Tab-separated table of C-alpha atoms in Angstrom:
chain	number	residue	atom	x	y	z
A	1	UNK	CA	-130.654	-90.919	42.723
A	2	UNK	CA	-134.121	-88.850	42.682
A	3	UNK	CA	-137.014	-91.449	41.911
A	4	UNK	CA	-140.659	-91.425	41.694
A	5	UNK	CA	-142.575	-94.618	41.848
A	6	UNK	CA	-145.923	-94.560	41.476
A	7	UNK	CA	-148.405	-97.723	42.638
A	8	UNK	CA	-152.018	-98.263	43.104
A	9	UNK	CA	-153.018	-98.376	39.334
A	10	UNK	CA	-155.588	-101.000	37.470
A	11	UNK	CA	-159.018	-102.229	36.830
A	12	UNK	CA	-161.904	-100.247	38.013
A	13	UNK	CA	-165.483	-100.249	37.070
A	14	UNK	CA	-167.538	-97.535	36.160
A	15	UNK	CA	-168.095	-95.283	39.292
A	16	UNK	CA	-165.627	-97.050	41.434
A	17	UNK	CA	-162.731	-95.676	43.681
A	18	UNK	CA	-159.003	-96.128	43.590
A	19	UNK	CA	-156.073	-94.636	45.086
A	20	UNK	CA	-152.600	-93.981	43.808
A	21	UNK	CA	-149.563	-94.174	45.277
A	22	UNK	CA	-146.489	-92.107	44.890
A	23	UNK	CA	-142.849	-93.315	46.699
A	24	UNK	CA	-140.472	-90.724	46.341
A	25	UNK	CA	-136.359	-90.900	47.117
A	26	UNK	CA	-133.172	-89.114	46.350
A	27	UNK	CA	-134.861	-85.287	47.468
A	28	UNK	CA	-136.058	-84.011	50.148
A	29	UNK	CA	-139.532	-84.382	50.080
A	30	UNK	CA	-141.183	-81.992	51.946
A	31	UNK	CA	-139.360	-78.700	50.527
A	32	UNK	CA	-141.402	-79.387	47.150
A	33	UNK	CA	-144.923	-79.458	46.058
A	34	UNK	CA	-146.022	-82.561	43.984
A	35	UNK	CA	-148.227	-83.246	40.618
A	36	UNK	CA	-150.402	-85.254	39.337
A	37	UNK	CA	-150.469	-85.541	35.485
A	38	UNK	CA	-152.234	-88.033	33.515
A	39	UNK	CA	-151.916	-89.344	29.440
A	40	UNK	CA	-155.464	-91.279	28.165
A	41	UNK	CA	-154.232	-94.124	25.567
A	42	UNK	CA	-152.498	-92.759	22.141
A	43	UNK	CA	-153.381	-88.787	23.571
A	44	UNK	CA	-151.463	-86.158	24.818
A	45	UNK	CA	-150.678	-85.266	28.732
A	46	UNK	CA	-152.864	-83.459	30.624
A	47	UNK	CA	-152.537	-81.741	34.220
A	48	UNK	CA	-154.503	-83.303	36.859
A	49	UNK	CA	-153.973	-81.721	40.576
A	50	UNK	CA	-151.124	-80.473	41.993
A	51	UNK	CA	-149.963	-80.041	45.954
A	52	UNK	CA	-147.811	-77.681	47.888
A	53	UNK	CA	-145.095	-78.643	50.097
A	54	UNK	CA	-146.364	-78.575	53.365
A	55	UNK	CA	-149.488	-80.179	51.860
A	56	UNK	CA	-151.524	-76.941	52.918
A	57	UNK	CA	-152.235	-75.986	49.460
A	58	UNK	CA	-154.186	-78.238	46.678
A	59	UNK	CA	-154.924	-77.559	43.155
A	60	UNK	CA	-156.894	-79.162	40.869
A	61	UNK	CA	-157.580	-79.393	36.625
A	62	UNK	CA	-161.665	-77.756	36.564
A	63	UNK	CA	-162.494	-80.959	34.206
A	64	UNK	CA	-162.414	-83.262	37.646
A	65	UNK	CA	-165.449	-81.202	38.949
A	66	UNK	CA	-164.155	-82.659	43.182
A	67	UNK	CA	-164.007	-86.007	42.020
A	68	UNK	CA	-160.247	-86.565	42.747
A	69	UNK	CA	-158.479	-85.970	45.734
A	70	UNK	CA	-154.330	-84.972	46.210
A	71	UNK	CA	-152.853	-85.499	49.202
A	72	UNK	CA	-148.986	-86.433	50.892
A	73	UNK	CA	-147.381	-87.966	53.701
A	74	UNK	CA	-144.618	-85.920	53.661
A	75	UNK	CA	-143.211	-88.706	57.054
A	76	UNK	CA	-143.338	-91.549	54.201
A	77	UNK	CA	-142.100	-89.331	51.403
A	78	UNK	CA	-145.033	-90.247	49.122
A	79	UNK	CA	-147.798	-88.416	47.487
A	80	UNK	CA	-151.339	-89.589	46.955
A	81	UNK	CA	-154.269	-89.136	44.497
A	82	UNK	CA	-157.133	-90.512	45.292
A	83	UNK	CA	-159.531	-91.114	42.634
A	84	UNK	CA	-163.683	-91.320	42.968
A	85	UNK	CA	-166.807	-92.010	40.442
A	86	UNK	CA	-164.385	-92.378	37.799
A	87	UNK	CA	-165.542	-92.348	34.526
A	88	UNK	CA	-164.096	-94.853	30.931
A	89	UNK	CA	-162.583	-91.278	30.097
A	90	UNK	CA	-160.452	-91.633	33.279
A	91	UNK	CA	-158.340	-94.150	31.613
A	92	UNK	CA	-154.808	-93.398	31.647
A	93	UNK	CA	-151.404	-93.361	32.426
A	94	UNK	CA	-150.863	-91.486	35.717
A	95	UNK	CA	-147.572	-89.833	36.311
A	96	UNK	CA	-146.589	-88.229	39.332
A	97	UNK	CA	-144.078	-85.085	38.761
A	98	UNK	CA	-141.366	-82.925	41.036
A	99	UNK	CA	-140.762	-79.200	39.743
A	100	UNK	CA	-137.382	-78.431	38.661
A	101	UNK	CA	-137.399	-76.261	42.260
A	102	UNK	CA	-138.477	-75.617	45.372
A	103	UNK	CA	-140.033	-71.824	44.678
A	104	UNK	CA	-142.732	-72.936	42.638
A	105	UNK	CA	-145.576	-75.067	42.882
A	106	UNK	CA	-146.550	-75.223	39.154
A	107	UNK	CA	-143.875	-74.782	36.564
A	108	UNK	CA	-141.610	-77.575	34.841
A	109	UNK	CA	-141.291	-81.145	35.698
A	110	UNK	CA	-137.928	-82.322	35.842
A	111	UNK	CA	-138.165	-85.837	37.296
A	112	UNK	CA	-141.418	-88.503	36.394
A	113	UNK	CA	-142.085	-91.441	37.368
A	114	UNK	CA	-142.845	-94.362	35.173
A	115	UNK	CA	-146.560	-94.033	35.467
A	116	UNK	CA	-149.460	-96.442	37.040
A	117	UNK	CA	-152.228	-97.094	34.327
A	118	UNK	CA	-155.805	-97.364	35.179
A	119	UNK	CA	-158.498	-97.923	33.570
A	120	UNK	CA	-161.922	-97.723	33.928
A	121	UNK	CA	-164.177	-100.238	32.342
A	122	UNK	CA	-167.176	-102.927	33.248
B	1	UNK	CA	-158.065	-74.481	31.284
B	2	UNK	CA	-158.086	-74.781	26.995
B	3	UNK	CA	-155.187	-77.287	25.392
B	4	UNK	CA	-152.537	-75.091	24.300
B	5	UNK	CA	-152.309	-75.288	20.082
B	6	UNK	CA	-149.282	-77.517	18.851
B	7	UNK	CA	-149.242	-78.359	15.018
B	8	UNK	CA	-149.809	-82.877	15.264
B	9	UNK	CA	-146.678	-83.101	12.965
B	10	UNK	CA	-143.611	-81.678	11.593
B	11	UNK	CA	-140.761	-83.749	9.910
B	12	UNK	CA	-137.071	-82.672	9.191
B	13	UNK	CA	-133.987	-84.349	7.618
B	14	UNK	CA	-130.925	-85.378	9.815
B	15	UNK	CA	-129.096	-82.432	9.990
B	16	UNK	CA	-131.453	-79.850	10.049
B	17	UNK	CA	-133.708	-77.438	11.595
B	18	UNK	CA	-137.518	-77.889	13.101
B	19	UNK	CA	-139.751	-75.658	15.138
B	20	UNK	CA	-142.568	-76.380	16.523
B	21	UNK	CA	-144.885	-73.803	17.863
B	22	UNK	CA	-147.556	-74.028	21.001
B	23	UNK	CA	-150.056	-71.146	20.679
B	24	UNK	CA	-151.885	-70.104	24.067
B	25	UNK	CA	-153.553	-66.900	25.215
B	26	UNK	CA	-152.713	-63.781	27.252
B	27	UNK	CA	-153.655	-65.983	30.356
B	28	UNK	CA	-151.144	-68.442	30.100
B	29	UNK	CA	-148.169	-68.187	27.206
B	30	UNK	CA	-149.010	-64.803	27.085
B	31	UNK	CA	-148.515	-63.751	30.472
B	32	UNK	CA	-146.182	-65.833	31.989
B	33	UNK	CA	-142.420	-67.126	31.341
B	34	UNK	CA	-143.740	-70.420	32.671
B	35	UNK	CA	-143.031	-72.038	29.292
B	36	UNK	CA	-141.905	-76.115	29.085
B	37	UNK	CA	-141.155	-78.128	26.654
B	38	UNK	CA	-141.027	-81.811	26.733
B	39	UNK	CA	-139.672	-85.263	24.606
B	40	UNK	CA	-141.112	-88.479	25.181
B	41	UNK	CA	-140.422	-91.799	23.164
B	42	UNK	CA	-143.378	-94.278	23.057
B	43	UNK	CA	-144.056	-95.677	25.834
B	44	UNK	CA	-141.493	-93.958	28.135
B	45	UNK	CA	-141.934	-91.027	30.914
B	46	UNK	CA	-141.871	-87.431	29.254
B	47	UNK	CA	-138.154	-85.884	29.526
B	48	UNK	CA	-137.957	-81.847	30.279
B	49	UNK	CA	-135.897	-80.356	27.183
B	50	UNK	CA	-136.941	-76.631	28.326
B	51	UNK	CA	-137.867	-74.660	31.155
B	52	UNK	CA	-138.815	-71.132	31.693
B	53	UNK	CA	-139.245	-70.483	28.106
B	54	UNK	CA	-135.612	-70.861	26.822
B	55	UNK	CA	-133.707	-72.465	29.949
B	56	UNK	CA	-131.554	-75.702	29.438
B	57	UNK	CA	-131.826	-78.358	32.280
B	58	UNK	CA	-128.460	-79.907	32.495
B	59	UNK	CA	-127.440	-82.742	30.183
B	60	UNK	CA	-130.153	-81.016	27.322
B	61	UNK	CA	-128.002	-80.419	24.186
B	62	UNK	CA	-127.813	-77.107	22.937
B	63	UNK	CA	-129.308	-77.689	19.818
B	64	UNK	CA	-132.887	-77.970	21.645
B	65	UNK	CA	-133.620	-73.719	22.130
B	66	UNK	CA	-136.846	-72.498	23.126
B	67	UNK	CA	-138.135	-68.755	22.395
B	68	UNK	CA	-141.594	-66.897	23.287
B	69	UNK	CA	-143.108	-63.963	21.224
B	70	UNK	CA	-146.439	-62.955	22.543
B	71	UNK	CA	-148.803	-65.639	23.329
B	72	UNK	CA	-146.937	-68.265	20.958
B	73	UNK	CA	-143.614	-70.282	22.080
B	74	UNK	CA	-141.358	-71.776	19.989
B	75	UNK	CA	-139.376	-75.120	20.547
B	76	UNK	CA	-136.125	-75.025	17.707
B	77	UNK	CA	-134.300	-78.068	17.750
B	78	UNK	CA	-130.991	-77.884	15.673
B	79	UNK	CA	-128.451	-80.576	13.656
B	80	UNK	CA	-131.481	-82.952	13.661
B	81	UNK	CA	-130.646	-86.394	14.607
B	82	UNK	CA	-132.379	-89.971	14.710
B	83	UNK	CA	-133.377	-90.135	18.517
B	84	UNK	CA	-134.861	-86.845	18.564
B	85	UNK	CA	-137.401	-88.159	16.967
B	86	UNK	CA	-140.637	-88.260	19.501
B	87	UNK	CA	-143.692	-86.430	20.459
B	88	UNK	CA	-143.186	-83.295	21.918
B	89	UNK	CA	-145.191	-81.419	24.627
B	90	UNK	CA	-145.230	-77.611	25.327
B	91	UNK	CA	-146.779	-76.719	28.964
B	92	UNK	CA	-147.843	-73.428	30.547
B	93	UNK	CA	-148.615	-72.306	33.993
B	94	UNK	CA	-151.978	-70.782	33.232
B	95	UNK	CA	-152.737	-68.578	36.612
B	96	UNK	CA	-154.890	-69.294	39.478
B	97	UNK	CA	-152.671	-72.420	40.265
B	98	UNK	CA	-153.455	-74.377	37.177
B	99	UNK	CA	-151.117	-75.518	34.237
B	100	UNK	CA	-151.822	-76.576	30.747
B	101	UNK	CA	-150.509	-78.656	28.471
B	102	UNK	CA	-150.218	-78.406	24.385
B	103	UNK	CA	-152.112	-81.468	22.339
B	104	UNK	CA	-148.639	-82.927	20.921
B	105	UNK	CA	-146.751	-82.486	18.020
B	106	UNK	CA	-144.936	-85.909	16.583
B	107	UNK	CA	-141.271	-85.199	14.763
B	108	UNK	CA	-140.195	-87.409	12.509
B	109	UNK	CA	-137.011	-87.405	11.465
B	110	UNK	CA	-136.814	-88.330	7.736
Protein backbone atom coordinates (compact mmCIF):
# COMPACT_ATOMS: atom_id res chain seq x y z
CA UNK A 1 0.00 0.00 0.00
CA UNK A 2 1.49 3.63 -0.97
CA UNK A 3 1.71 5.72 2.39
CA UNK A 4 2.94 8.99 3.44
CA UNK A 5 3.58 9.70 7.05
CA UNK A 6 4.56 12.78 7.98
CA UNK A 7 6.35 13.59 11.68
CA UNK A 8 8.15 16.40 13.23
CA UNK A 9 5.08 18.75 13.79
CA UNK A 10 4.17 20.99 17.12
CA UNK A 11 4.84 23.88 19.32
CA UNK A 12 7.21 26.49 18.22
CA UNK A 13 7.75 29.99 19.30
CA UNK A 14 7.94 32.91 17.35
CA UNK A 15 11.21 32.79 15.22
CA UNK A 16 12.06 29.28 16.10
CA UNK A 17 13.09 26.25 13.85
CA UNK A 18 11.51 22.91 13.20
CA UNK A 19 11.85 20.18 10.86
CA UNK A 20 9.37 17.84 9.28
CA UNK A 21 9.50 14.55 8.51
CA UNK A 22 8.11 12.61 5.66
CA UNK A 23 8.24 8.38 5.68
CA UNK A 24 7.18 7.18 2.52
CA UNK A 25 6.27 3.23 1.46
CA UNK A 26 4.45 1.26 -1.14
CA UNK A 27 6.45 3.38 -4.36
CA UNK A 28 9.47 3.72 -5.34
CA UNK A 29 10.75 6.67 -3.97
CA UNK A 30 13.29 8.04 -5.85
CA UNK A 31 11.54 7.95 -9.47
CA UNK A 32 9.19 10.88 -8.07
CA UNK A 33 9.57 14.37 -6.93
CA UNK A 34 7.85 15.27 -3.56
CA UNK A 35 5.58 18.34 -2.12
CA UNK A 36 5.10 20.18 0.48
CA UNK A 37 1.57 21.69 0.94
CA UNK A 38 0.26 23.31 3.92
CA UNK A 39 -3.70 24.29 5.25
CA UNK A 40 -3.63 27.34 8.18
CA UNK A 41 -6.72 26.49 10.65
CA UNK A 42 -10.43 26.73 8.99
CA UNK A 43 -8.46 28.06 5.39
CA UNK A 44 -7.86 26.63 2.26
CA UNK A 45 -4.51 24.64 1.02
CA UNK A 46 -1.78 26.31 -0.15
CA UNK A 47 1.53 25.08 -2.04
CA UNK A 48 4.59 25.30 -0.08
CA UNK A 49 7.92 23.81 -1.91
CA UNK A 50 8.20 21.11 -3.99
CA UNK A 51 11.40 18.64 -4.90
CA UNK A 52 12.52 16.66 -7.87
CA UNK A 53 13.40 13.14 -7.83
CA UNK A 54 16.90 12.97 -7.67
CA UNK A 55 16.62 15.84 -5.16
CA UNK A 56 18.64 18.11 -7.70
CA UNK A 57 15.83 20.38 -8.27
CA UNK A 58 13.87 22.55 -5.43
CA UNK A 59 10.98 24.79 -5.71
CA UNK A 60 9.54 26.96 -3.51
CA UNK A 61 5.90 29.19 -2.91
CA UNK A 62 7.58 33.24 -3.28
CA UNK A 63 5.49 33.99 0.12
CA UNK A 64 8.42 31.90 2.15
CA UNK A 65 10.97 34.61 1.01
CA UNK A 66 14.23 31.38 1.85
CA UNK A 67 12.84 30.77 5.05
CA UNK A 68 11.98 27.04 4.46
CA UNK A 69 14.07 24.48 3.25
CA UNK A 70 12.96 20.95 1.07
CA UNK A 71 15.08 18.32 1.02
CA UNK A 72 15.04 14.01 0.71
CA UNK A 73 16.86 11.06 1.59
CA UNK A 74 15.90 9.24 -1.17
CA UNK A 75 18.24 5.87 0.94
CA UNK A 76 15.45 6.31 3.82
CA UNK A 77 12.57 6.98 1.45
CA UNK A 78 11.56 10.19 3.28
CA UNK A 79 11.29 13.77 2.40
CA UNK A 80 12.10 16.74 4.58
CA UNK A 81 11.04 20.40 5.10
CA UNK A 82 12.78 22.19 7.22
CA UNK A 83 11.24 25.17 8.60
CA UNK A 84 13.16 28.60 10.00
CA UNK A 85 12.02 32.14 11.67
CA UNK A 86 8.61 30.97 11.43
CA UNK A 87 6.07 33.29 11.88
CA UNK A 88 2.01 32.76 14.00
CA UNK A 89 0.94 32.78 10.18
CA UNK A 90 2.99 29.55 9.76
CA UNK A 91 0.43 27.66 11.62
CA UNK A 92 -0.86 24.78 9.87
CA UNK A 93 -1.48 21.51 8.81
CA UNK A 94 1.47 20.26 6.72
CA UNK A 95 0.85 17.62 4.16
CA UNK A 96 3.36 16.02 2.21
CA UNK A 97 2.10 14.94 -1.50
CA UNK A 98 3.29 12.28 -4.45
CA UNK A 99 2.17 13.33 -8.13
CA UNK A 100 -0.09 11.03 -9.80
CA UNK A 101 3.39 10.22 -12.02
CA UNK A 102 6.71 10.11 -12.46
CA UNK A 103 6.99 12.82 -15.60
CA UNK A 104 6.09 15.67 -13.66
CA UNK A 105 7.26 17.45 -10.81
CA UNK A 106 4.22 19.74 -10.22
CA UNK A 107 0.83 18.56 -11.31
CA UNK A 108 -1.86 16.48 -9.23
CA UNK A 109 -1.48 14.85 -5.95
CA UNK A 110 -2.77 11.52 -5.81
CA UNK A 111 -1.62 10.15 -2.44
CA UNK A 112 -1.38 12.60 1.09
CA UNK A 113 -0.46 11.96 4.05
CA UNK A 114 -2.41 12.67 7.16
CA UNK A 115 -0.65 15.88 7.91
CA UNK A 116 1.74 17.10 11.00
CA UNK A 117 0.28 20.41 12.54
CA UNK A 118 2.45 23.12 13.80
CA UNK A 119 1.99 25.95 15.19
CA UNK A 120 3.67 28.85 15.98
CA UNK A 121 2.91 30.74 19.11
CA UNK A 122 4.70 32.23 22.52
CA UNK B 1 1.58 33.13 -7.24
CA UNK B 2 -2.36 34.77 -6.77
CA UNK B 3 -5.17 32.17 -5.15
CA UNK B 4 -7.03 30.91 -7.98
CA UNK B 5 -11.00 32.34 -7.68
CA UNK B 6 -13.50 29.56 -6.38
CA UNK B 7 -17.09 30.81 -5.42
CA UNK B 8 -17.00 29.93 -0.95
CA UNK B 9 -20.36 28.05 -1.55
CA UNK B 10 -22.70 26.32 -3.75
CA UNK B 11 -25.53 23.92 -2.53
CA UNK B 12 -27.55 21.29 -4.61
CA UNK B 13 -30.34 18.75 -3.84
CA UNK B 14 -29.61 14.92 -3.84
CA UNK B 15 -29.93 14.09 -7.19
CA UNK B 16 -28.75 16.85 -8.98
CA UNK B 17 -26.25 18.89 -10.69
CA UNK B 18 -23.41 21.48 -9.21
CA UNK B 19 -20.49 23.25 -10.78
CA UNK B 20 -18.18 24.95 -9.32
CA UNK B 21 -15.83 27.17 -11.17
CA UNK B 22 -11.93 28.19 -10.31
CA UNK B 23 -11.01 31.31 -12.32
CA UNK B 24 -7.11 31.85 -12.92
CA UNK B 25 -5.14 33.76 -15.55
CA UNK B 26 -3.36 33.10 -18.86
CA UNK B 27 -0.32 32.06 -16.61
CA UNK B 28 -1.74 29.27 -14.98
CA UNK B 29 -5.54 27.90 -15.97
CA UNK B 30 -5.05 29.65 -18.95
CA UNK B 31 -2.06 28.16 -20.25
CA UNK B 32 -1.75 24.93 -19.00
CA UNK B 33 -3.92 21.54 -18.83
CA UNK B 34 -2.44 21.23 -15.36
CA UNK B 35 -5.95 21.50 -13.87
CA UNK B 36 -6.90 19.44 -10.30
CA UNK B 37 -9.59 19.19 -8.49
CA UNK B 38 -9.86 18.00 -5.01
CA UNK B 39 -12.61 16.69 -2.02
CA UNK B 40 -11.77 16.80 1.45
CA UNK B 41 -14.16 16.06 4.51
CA UNK B 42 -13.29 17.98 7.74
CA UNK B 43 -10.59 17.07 9.16
CA UNK B 44 -9.35 14.40 6.67
CA UNK B 45 -6.40 14.51 3.89
CA UNK B 46 -7.66 16.14 0.50
CA UNK B 47 -8.75 13.23 -2.07
CA UNK B 48 -7.82 13.90 -6.02
CA UNK B 49 -11.34 13.76 -7.92
CA UNK B 50 -9.59 15.27 -11.22
CA UNK B 51 -6.48 15.51 -12.95
CA UNK B 52 -5.33 17.12 -16.07
CA UNK B 53 -8.40 19.11 -16.41
CA UNK B 54 -11.03 16.34 -17.06
CA UNK B 55 -9.04 12.98 -16.21
CA UNK B 56 -10.61 10.39 -13.72
CA UNK B 57 -8.11 8.74 -11.22
CA UNK B 58 -9.36 5.28 -10.73
CA UNK B 59 -12.10 4.51 -8.23
CA UNK B 60 -13.52 8.50 -8.96
CA UNK B 61 -17.19 8.05 -10.03
CA UNK B 62 -18.15 9.32 -13.20
CA UNK B 63 -20.46 11.70 -12.08
CA UNK B 64 -17.41 14.01 -10.84
CA UNK B 65 -16.34 15.67 -14.71
CA UNK B 66 -14.06 18.43 -14.98
CA UNK B 67 -13.93 20.91 -18.15
CA UNK B 68 -11.61 24.10 -18.95
CA UNK B 69 -12.67 27.07 -21.23
CA UNK B 70 -10.07 29.74 -21.28
CA UNK B 71 -8.64 30.72 -18.06
CA UNK B 72 -11.75 29.30 -15.99
CA UNK B 73 -12.19 25.38 -15.08
CA UNK B 74 -15.11 23.82 -14.22
CA UNK B 75 -15.64 20.92 -11.63
CA UNK B 76 -19.51 19.24 -12.55
CA UNK B 77 -20.43 16.77 -10.17
CA UNK B 78 -23.62 14.76 -11.22
CA UNK B 79 -26.68 12.59 -9.31
CA UNK B 80 -25.67 14.56 -6.15
CA UNK B 81 -25.41 12.47 -3.15
CA UNK B 82 -24.92 12.93 0.77
CA UNK B 83 -21.05 12.24 1.06
CA UNK B 84 -20.16 14.45 -1.65
CA UNK B 85 -20.73 16.93 0.41
CA UNK B 86 -17.15 18.71 1.34
CA UNK B 87 -14.93 21.51 0.44
CA UNK B 88 -13.54 21.38 -2.76
CA UNK B 89 -10.12 22.58 -4.08
CA UNK B 90 -9.16 23.42 -7.74
CA UNK B 91 -5.15 23.57 -8.29
CA UNK B 92 -3.02 24.80 -11.20
CA UNK B 93 0.53 24.42 -12.19
CA UNK B 94 1.27 28.09 -12.63
CA UNK B 95 4.84 28.03 -14.66
CA UNK B 96 8.26 28.57 -13.47
CA UNK B 97 7.86 25.43 -11.16
CA UNK B 98 5.18 26.79 -8.93
CA UNK B 99 1.48 25.60 -8.40
CA UNK B 100 -1.52 27.30 -7.04
CA UNK B 101 -4.29 26.47 -5.34
CA UNK B 102 -8.13 27.92 -5.49
CA UNK B 103 -9.50 29.52 -1.92
CA UNK B 104 -12.28 26.64 -1.48
CA UNK B 105 -15.65 26.27 -2.33
CA UNK B 106 -17.95 24.29 0.47
CA UNK B 107 -21.00 22.02 -1.20
CA UNK B 108 -23.66 21.35 0.69
CA UNK B 109 -25.87 18.99 -0.19
CA UNK B 110 -29.43 20.04 0.79
Amino acid sequence: EVQLLESGGGLVQPGGSLRLSCAASGFTFSSYAMSWVRQAPGKGLEWVSGISGSGGGTYYADTLKGRFTISRDNSKNTLYLQMNSLRADDTAVYYCAKPTNTLVVLNAFDIWGQGTMVTVSS
Amino acid sequence: QSALTQPRSVSGSPGQSVTISCTGTSSDVGDYDYVSWYLQHPGKAPKLMIYDVAKRPSGVPDRFSGSKSGNTASLTISGLQAEDEADYYCSSYAGSYTLVFGGGTKLTVL
